[in-house]
Amino acid sequence: MKCRSAFKRFFQLANEERKTKRRNRGESQKRRKTDTKKGIKKERTKEETKEERKRKKLRKKRRTARKKMKD
């Protein structure tokens, strides 16, 4: 039973991350293009760093869920 809940959690987190990526796709692509062409590190706004932190946290949670599935 423990395995099933970990599996469920993994997919829930994956879907959540996919949604946020879809929401931010257009904006981030524009930013990436300008940054890589000129080689300039653009100052990030507070919101962008917050989103990054959230994404990182989700990735970590998904990784742990995957590990629990294997056990």
Coordinates of C-alpha atoms in Angstrom, one line a residue:
M1 CA 0.0 0.0 0.0
K2 CA 2.9 2.4 0.8
C3 CA 4.3 1.9 -2.7
R4 CA 1.0 2.8 -4.3
S5 CA 0.7 6.1 -2.4
A6 CA 4.3 7.0 -3.4
F7 CA 3.5 6.2 -7.0
K8 CA 0.4 8.4 -6.8
R9 CA 2.4 11.3 -5.2
F10 CA 5.0 11.0 -7.9
F11 CA 2.5 11.5 -10.7
Q12 CA 0.7 14.3 -8.8
L13 CA 3.9 16.2 -8.5
A14 CA 4.9 15.6 -12.1
N15 CA 1.6 17.0 -13.3
E16 CA 1.9 20.0 -11.0
E17 CA 5.3 20.8 -12.4
R18 CA 4.1 20.3 -16.0
K19 CA 1.3 22.8 -15.4
T20 CA 3.7 25.5 -14.0
K21 CA 6.0 24.9 -16.9
R22 CA 3.2 25.3 -19.4
R23 CA 2.2 28.6 -17.7
N24 CA 5.7 30.0 -17.8
R25 CA 6.9 28.6 -21.2
G26 CA 6.4 31.7 -23.4
E27 CA 8.0 34.1 -21.0
S28 CA 11.0 31.9 -20.1
Q29 CA 11.7 31.1 -23.8
K30 CA 11.8 34.8 -24.6
R31 CA 14.1 35.5 -21.7
R32 CA 16.4 32.5 -22.6
K33 CA 16.8 33.7 -26.2
T34 CA 17.9 37.2 -25.2
D35 CA 20.2 35.9 -22.5
T36 CA 22.0 33.3 -24.5
K37 CA 22.5 35.5 -27.6
K38 CA 24.2 38.3 -25.8
G39 CA 25.7 36.2 -23.0
I40 CA 24.3 38.5 -20.4
K41 CA 23.1 37.3 -17.1
K42 CA 19.7 39.0 -16.6
E43 CA 18.7 40.1 -13.1
R44 CA 15.9 38.0 -11.9
T45 CA 12.8 39.4 -10.3
K46 CA 11.7 38.2 -6.9
E47 CA 8.8 36.2 -8.5
E48 CA 11.1 34.4 -10.9
T49 CA 13.4 33.2 -8.1
K50 CA 10.4 32.1 -6.1
E51 CA 9.2 30.0 -9.1
E52 CA 12.6 28.5 -9.5
R53 CA 12.7 27.5 -5.8
K54 CA 9.3 26.0 -6.1
R55 CA 10.3 24.0 -9.2
K56 CA 13.5 22.8 -7.4
K57 CA 11.5 21.7 -4.4
L58 CA 9.0 19.8 -6.6
R59 CA 11.9 18.0 -8.4
K60 CA 13.3 16.9 -5.1
K61 CA 10.0 15.6 -3.8
R62 CA 9.5 13.7 -7.1
R63 CA 12.9 12.2 -6.7
T64 CA 12.2 11.0 -3.2
A65 CA 8.8 9.6 -4.3
R66 CA 10.6 7.7 -7.1
K67 CA 13.1 6.2 -4.6
K68 CA 10.2 5.1 -2.3
M69 CA 8.6 3.4 -5.2
K70 CA 11.7 1.3 -5.8
D71 CA 11.8 0.1 -2.1

